[in-house]
Coordinates of C-alpha atoms and ligand atoms in Angstrom, one line a residue:
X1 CA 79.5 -26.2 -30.5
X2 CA 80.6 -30.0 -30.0
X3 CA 79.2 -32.0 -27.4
X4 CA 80.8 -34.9 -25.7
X5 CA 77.8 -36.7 -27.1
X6 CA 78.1 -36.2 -30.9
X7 CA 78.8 -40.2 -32.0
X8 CA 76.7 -41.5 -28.6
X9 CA 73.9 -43.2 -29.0
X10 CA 70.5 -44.3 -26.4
X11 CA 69.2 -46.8 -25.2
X12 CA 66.3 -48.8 -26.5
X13 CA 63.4 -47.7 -25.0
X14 CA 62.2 -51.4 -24.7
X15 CA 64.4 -51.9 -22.4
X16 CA 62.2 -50.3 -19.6
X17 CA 59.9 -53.4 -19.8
X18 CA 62.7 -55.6 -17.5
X19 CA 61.7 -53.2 -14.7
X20 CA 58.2 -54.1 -13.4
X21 CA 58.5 -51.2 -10.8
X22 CA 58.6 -48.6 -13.6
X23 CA 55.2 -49.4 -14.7
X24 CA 53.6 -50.5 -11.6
X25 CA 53.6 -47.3 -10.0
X26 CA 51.6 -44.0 -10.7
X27 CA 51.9 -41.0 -9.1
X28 CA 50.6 -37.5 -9.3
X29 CA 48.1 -39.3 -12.1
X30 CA 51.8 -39.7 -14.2
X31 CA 53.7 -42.6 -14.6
X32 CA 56.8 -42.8 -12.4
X33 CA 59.8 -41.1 -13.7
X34 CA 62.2 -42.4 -11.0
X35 CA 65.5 -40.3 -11.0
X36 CA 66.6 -41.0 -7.5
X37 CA 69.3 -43.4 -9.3
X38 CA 72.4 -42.1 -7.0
X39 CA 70.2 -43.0 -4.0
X40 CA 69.9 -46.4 -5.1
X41 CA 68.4 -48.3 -8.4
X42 CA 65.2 -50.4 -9.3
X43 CA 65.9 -54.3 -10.2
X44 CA 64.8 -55.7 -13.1
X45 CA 63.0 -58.8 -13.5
X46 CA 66.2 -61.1 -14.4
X47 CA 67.7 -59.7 -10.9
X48 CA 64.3 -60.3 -9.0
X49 CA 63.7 -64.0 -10.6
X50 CA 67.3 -64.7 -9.4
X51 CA 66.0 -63.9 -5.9
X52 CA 62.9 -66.0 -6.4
X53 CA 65.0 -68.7 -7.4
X54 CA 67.4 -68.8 -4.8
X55 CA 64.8 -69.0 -2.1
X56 CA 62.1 -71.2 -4.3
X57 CA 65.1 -73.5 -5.0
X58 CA 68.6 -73.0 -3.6
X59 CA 68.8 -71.3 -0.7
X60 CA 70.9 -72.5 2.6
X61 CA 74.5 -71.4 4.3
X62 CA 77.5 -71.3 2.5
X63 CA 80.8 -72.9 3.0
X64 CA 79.2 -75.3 6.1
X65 CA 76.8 -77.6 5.1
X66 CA 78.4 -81.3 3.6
X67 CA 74.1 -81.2 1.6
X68 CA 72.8 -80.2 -1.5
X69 CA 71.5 -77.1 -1.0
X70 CA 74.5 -75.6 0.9
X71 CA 76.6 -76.5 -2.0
X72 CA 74.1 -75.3 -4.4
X73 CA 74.4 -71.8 -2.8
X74 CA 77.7 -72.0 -1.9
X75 CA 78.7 -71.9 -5.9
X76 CA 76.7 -69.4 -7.1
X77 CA 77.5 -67.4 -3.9
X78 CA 81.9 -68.1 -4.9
X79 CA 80.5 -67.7 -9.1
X80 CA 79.3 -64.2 -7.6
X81 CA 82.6 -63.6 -6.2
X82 CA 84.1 -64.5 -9.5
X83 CA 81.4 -62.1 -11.6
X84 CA 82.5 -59.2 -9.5
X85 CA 86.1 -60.1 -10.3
X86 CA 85.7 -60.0 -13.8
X87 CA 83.4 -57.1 -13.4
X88 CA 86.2 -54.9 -12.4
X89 CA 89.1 -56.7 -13.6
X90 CA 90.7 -57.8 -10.3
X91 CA 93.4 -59.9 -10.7
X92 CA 92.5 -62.4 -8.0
X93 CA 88.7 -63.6 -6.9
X94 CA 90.0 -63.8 -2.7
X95 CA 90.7 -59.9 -3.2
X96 CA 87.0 -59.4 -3.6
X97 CA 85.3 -59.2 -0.5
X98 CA 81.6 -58.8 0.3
X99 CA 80.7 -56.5 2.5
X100 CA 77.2 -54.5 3.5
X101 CA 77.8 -51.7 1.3
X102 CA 80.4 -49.4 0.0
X103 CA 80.2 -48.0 3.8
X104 CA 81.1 -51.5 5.1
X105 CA 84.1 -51.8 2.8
X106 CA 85.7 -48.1 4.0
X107 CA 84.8 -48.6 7.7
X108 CA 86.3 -52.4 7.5
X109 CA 89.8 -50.4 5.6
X110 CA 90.0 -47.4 8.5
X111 CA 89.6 -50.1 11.1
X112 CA 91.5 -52.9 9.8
X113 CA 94.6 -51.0 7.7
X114 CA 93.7 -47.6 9.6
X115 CA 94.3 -48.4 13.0
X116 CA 97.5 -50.4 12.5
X117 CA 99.3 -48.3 9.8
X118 CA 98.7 -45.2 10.8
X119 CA 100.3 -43.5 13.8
X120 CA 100.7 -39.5 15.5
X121 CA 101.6 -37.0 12.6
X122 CA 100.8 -39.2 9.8
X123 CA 98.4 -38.0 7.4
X124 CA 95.1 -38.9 5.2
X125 CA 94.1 -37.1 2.3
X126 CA 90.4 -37.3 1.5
X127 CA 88.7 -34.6 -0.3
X128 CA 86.1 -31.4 0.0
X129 CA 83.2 -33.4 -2.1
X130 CA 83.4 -37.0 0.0
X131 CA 80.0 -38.6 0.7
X132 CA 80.1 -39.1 4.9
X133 CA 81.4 -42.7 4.2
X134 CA 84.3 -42.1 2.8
X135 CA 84.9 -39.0 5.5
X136 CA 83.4 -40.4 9.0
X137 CA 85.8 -43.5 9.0
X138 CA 88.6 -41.4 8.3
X139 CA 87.7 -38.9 11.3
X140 CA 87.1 -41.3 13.5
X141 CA 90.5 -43.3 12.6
X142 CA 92.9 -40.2 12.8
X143 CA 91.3 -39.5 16.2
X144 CA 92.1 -42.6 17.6
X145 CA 95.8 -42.8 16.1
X146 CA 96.8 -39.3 16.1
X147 CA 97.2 -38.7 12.4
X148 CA 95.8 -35.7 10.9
X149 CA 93.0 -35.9 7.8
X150 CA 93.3 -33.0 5.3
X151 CA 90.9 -32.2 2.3
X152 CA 91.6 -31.4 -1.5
X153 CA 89.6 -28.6 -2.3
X154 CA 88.0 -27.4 -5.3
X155 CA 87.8 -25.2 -7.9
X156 CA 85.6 -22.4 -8.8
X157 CA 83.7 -25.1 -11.3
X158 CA 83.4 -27.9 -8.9
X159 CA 86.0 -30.1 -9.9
X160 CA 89.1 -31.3 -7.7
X161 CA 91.9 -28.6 -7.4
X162 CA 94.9 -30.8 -9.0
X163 CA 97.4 -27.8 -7.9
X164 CA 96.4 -28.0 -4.1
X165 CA 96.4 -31.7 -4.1
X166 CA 99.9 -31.4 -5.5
X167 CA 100.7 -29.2 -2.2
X168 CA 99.1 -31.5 0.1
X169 CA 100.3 -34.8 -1.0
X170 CA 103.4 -35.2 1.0
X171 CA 105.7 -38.1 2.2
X172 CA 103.6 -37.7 5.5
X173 CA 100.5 -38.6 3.4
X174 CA 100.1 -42.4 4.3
X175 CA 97.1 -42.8 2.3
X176 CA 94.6 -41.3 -0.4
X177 CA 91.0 -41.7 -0.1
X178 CA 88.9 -40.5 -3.0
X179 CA 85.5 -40.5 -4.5
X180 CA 85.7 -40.7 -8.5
X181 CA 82.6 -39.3 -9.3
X182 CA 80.9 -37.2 -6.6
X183 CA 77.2 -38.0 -5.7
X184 CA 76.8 -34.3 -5.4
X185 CA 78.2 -32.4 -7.9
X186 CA 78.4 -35.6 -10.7
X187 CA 82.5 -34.6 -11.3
X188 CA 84.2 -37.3 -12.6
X189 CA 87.7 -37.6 -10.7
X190 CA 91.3 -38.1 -12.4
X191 CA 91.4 -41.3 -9.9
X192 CA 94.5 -42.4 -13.0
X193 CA 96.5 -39.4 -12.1
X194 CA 95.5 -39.0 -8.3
X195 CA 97.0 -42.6 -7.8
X196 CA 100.1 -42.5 -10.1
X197 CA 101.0 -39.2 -7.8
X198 CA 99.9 -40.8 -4.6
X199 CA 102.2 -43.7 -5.2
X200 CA 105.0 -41.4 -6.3
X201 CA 104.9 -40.1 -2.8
X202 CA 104.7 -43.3 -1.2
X203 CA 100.8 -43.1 -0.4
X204 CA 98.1 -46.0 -0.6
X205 CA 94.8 -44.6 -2.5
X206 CA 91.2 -46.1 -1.9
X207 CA 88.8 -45.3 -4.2
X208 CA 85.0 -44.6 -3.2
X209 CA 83.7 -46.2 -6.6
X210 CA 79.7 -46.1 -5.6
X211 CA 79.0 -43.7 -8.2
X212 CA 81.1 -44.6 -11.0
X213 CA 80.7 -49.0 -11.0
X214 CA 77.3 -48.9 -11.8
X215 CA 77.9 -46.6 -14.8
X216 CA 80.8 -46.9 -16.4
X217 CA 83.5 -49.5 -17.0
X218 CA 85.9 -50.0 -14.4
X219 CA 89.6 -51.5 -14.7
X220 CA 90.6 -51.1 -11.0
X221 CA 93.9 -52.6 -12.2
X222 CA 94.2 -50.1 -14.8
X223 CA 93.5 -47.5 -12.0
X224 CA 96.5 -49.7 -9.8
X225 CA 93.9 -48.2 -7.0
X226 CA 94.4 -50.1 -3.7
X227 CA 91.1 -50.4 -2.3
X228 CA 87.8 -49.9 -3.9
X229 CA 84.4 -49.8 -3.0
X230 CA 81.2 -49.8 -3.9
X231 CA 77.2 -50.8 -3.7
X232 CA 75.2 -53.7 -5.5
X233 CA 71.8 -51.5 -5.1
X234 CA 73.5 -48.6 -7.2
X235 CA 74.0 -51.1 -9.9
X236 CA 70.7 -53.3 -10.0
X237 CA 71.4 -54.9 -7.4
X238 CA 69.6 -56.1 -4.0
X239 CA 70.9 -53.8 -0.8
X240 CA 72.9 -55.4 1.9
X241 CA 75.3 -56.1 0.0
X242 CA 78.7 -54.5 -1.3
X243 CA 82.1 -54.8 -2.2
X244 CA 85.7 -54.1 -1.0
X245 CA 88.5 -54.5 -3.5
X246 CA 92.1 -55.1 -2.1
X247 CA 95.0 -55.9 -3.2
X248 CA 96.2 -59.4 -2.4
X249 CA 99.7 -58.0 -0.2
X250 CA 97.6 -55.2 1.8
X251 CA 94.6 -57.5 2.6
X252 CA 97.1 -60.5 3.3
X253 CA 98.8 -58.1 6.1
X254 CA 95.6 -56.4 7.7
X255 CA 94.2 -57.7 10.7
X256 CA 90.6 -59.0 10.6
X257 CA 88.1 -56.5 11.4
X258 CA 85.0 -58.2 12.6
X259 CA 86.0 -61.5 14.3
X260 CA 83.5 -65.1 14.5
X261 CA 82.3 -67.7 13.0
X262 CA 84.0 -68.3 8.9
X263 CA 86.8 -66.3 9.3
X264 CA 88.6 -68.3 11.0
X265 CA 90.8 -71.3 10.7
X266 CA 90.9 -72.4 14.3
X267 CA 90.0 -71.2 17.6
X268 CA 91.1 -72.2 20.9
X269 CA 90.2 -71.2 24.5
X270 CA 93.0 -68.6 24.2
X271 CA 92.9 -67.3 21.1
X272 CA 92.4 -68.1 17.7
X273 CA 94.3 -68.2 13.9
X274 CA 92.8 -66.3 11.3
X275 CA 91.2 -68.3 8.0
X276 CA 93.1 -67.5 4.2
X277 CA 91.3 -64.3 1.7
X278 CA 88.4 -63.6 1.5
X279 CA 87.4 -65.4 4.4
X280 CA 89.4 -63.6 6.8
X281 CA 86.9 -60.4 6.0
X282 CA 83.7 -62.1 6.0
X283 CA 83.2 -63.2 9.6
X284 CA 79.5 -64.6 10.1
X285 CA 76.6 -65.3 7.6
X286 CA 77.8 -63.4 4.6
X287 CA 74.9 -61.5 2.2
X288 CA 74.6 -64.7 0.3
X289 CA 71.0 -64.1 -1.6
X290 CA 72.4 -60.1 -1.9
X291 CA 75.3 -61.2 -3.5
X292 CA 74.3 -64.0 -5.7
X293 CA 71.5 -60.9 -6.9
X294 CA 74.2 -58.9 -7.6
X295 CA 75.7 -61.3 -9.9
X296 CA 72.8 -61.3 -11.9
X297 CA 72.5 -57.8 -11.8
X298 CA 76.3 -57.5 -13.2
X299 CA 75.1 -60.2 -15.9
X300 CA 72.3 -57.7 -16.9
X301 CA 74.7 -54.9 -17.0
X302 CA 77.3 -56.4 -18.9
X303 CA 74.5 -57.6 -21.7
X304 CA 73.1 -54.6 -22.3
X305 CA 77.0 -52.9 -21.9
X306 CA 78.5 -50.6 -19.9
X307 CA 80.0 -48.5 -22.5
X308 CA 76.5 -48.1 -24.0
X309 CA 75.3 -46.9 -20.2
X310 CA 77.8 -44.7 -19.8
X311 CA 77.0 -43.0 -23.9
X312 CA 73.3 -42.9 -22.4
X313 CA 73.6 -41.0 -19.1
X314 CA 76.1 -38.4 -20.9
X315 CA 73.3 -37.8 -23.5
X316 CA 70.6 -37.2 -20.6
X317 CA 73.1 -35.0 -18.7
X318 CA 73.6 -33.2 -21.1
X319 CA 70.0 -32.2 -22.1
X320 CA 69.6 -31.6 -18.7
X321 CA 72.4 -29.1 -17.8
X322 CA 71.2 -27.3 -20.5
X323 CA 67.8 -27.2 -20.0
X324 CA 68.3 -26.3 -16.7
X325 CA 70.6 -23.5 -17.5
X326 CA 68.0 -21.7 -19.0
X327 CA 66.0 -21.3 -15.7
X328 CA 66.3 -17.8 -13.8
X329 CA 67.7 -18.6 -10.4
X330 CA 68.9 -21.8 -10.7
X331 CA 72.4 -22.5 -9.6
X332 CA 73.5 -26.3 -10.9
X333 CA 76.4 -27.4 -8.8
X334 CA 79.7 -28.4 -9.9
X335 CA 80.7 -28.7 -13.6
X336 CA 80.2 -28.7 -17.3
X337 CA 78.4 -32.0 -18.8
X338 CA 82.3 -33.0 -19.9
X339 CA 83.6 -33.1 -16.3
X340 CA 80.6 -35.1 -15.0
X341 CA 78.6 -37.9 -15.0
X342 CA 74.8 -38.5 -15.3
X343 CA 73.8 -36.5 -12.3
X344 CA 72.5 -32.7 -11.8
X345 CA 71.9 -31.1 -8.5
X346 CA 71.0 -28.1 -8.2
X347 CA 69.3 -24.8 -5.8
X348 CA 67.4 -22.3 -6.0
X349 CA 68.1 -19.1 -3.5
X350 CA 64.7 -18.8 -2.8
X351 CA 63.1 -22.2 -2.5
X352 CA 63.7 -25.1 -0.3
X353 CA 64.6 -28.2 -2.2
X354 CA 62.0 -30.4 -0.2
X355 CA 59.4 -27.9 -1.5
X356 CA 61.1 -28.9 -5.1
X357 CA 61.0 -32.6 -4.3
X358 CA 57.3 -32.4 -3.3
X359 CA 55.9 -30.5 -6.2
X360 CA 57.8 -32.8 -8.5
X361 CA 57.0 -36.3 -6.9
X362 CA 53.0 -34.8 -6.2
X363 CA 52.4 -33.4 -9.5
X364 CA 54.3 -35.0 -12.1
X365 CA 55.4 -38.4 -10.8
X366 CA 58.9 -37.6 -10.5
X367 CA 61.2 -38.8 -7.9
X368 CA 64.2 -36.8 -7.2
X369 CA 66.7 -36.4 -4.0
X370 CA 66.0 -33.6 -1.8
X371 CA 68.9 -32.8 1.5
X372 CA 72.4 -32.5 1.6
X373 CA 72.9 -35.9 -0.1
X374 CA 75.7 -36.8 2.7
X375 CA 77.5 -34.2 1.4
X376 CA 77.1 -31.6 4.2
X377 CA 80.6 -30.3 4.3
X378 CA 80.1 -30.0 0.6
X379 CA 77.1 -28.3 1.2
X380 CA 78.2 -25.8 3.5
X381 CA 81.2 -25.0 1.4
X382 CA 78.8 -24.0 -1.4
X383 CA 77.4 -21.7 0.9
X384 CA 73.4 -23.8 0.8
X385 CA 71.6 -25.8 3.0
X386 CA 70.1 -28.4 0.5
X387 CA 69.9 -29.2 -2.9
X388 CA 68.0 -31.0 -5.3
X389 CA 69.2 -34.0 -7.2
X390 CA 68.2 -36.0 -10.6
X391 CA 70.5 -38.6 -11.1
X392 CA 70.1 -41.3 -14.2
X393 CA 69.8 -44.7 -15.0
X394 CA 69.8 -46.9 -18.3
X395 CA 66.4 -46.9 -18.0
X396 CA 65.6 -43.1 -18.2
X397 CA 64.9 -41.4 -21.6
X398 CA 64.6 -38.0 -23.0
X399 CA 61.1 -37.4 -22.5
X400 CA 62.0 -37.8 -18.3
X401 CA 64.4 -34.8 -18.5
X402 CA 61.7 -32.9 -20.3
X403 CA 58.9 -33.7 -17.2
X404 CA 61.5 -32.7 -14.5
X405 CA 62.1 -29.4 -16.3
X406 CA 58.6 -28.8 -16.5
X407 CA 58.4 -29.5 -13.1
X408 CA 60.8 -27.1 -12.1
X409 CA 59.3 -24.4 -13.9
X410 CA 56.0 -24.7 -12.3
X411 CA 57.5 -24.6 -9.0
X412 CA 59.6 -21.7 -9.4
X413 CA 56.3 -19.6 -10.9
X414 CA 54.7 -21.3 -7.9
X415 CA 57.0 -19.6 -5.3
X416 CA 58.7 -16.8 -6.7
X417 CA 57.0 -13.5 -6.5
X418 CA 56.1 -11.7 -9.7
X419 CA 58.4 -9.3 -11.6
X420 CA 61.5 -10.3 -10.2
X421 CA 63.9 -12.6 -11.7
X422 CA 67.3 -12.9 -10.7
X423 CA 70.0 -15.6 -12.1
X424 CA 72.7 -16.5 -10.0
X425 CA 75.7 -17.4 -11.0
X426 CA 76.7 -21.2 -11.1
X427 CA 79.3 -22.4 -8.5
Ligands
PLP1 N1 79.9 -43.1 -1.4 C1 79.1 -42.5 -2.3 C2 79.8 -41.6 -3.3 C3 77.8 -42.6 -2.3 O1 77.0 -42.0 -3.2 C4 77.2 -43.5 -1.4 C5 75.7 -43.6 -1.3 O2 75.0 -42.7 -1.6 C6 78.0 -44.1 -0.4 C7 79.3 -43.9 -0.5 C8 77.4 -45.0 0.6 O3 76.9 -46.2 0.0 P1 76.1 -47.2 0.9 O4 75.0 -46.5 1.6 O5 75.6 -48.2 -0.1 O6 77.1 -47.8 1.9

């Protein structure tokens, strides 16, 4: 049988050593095996000593001071801005915005483009598997303006059901937002053919990229997506700090969200005139030591490559959906390894995945996700309360897959009772 893995190749194990946390911790009496990646990622040194050196060194406001040190951050803070750029391929630095986080960036687009292009009977697509950021903003927007939010569904696998997005897209549809790969399931999204059909029927698409950035390489104009977002601490990164993508013509249009200090370019008694892009989204005391992280983080990423990543985490999912196939009452959700990236959740009928979680993190030093992942419609849809999650990093190996499957089999010979074995079938 071929394998979307045959010509791929790992990672050097060596490569381990950049991450201090990895061997700093023990638990259980095991070395960490930390596959809580989705969540959010561990820093290597490189990212870490360009925090150090920011704060030792650098370190003041941006874009104010006329001294050293505010100029000193203020370029690596704009160089950041221009990694991120290149990073995704945007066509112009000022459509890069920094934000909080990937929920920052789709609250600031409902608010901002939301509430002053949408209106009664207009309608926003989103989809059955969206984390709660990319579902909450939208809820919260179409009940202010009136305009009604429908969901893509999925099919029986756990992949987006093209032929019902077909039906739903519509000239009412006014805009398309879309995870490309689910934290939940791992499916990897057509976003090519969502937005070439979207834009066919006259409908903006925003891409919730969290899960796919960090892993794979991204051409957002390839995609011609109009708004993208994501996290820096999915991708090596520090939190607090994330990115919108617009294009230049939408974000020139859109209203500011937040209003204050830098994002303006004068204010009066009565009112005030907003400043040019990016500014005009980054009101206050931007993430500058977040961002300036992230930069190095994206430097890190781009050395070791992101094609070579992406070959990595295919070859780990793949030896974990099939390991975990083998085991009597599991049900993994969503698809085959070839319609998913490197993630695996999965349930068991008769065990609670915090009980999973425990066992695993207790006994054999491994870290996984245990809840509904901010996935609960998802959840419910799949007819289970919770699920457990491994999701993997460029510095997870082989011998990691084998400890969580060991793992899982001592908990389920924990729990179940004797002489009955049951396999469900996977959804
Ligand atoms: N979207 C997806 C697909 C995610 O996985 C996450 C985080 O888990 C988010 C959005 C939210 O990201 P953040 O918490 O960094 O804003």
């Amino acid at each position: 049988m071929s394998t979307v893995t045959e010509n791929a190749a790992l990672l050097p194990a060596s490569l381990r050593e950049d991450f201090p946390i990895l061997t700093n911790n023990v638990l259980g009496g095991q070395p960490l095996v930390f596959l809580d990646n989705a969540a959010s990622t561990q820093r290597p040194r490189q990212v870490i000593d360009a925090l150090s050196q920011v704060y030792e060194r650098d370190y003041a406001n941006v874009h104010r001071g006329i001294h050293t040190l505010s100029e000193r951050s203020t370029e690596q803070f704009e160089l950041a801005r221009e990694k991120v750029r290149a990073f995704i391929n945007a066509e112009h630095a000022h459509e890069v915005i920094f934000t909080q986080g990937t929920t920052a960036s789709i609250n600031l687009v409902a608010r901002s483009w939301g509430e002053t292009n949408l209106k009664a009977g207009d309608e926003v697509l989103t989809t059955v598997m969206e984390h709660h950021s990319n579902l909450v903003p939208w809820q919260q927007v179409c009940q202010r303006t009136g305009a009604v939010l429908r969901h893509v569904p999925l099919t029986e696998d756990g992949r987006l059901d093209m032929a019902a997005f077909d039906l739903l897209l519509s000239e009412k549809t006014k805009l398309v937002a879309v995870v490309s790969v689910s934290n939940t399931l791992g499916t990897v999204n057509p976003i090519d053919e969502i937005v070439k059909k979207s834009h066919d029927a006259g409908a903006l698409v925003l891409v919730d990229a969290a899960q796919s950035v960090p892993h794979t390489t991204t051409d957002v104009r390839h995609w011609d997506a109009d708004f993208m977002a994501f996290s820096g601490h999915k991708m090596l990164g520090p939190s607090g700090v994330g990115i919108l993508y617009g294009k230049e013509a939408l974000l020139d249009e859109m209203p500011p969200f937040l209003g204050g200090g830098s994002m303006i370019n004068e204010v009066r008694l009565d009112g005030f005139t907003p400043a040019a892009l990016p500014a005009k989204f980054e009101a206050g005391t931007p993430p500058i030591t977040p961002a300036i992280g992230m930069s190095a983080a994206i430097d890190y990423l781009n050395r070791v490559g992101l094609e070579a990543i992406h070959q990595h985490e295919q070859i780990l999912v793949e030896q974990a959906h099939a390991a975990l196939s083998q085991i009597d009452g599991l049900q993994i959700l969503g698809p085959a390894p070839e319609h998913r990236a490197g993630l695996v959740s999965f349930a068991f009928d008769r065990i609670h995945a915090h009980e999973f979680a425990q066992v695993l993190n207790d006994r054999y030093g491994v870290a996984v996700r245990a809840g509904h992942h901010c996935t609960q419609p998802l959840h419910k849809l799949l007819g289970i309360a919770a699920s457990t999650r491994a999701s993997f990093y460029l510095y997870n190996r082989p011998e990691d897959v084998d400890r969580l499957v060991e793992g899982i089999a001592e908990v389920q010979q924990m729990f179940a009772p004797k002489g009955r074995k049951r396999r469900r079938k996977p959804q």
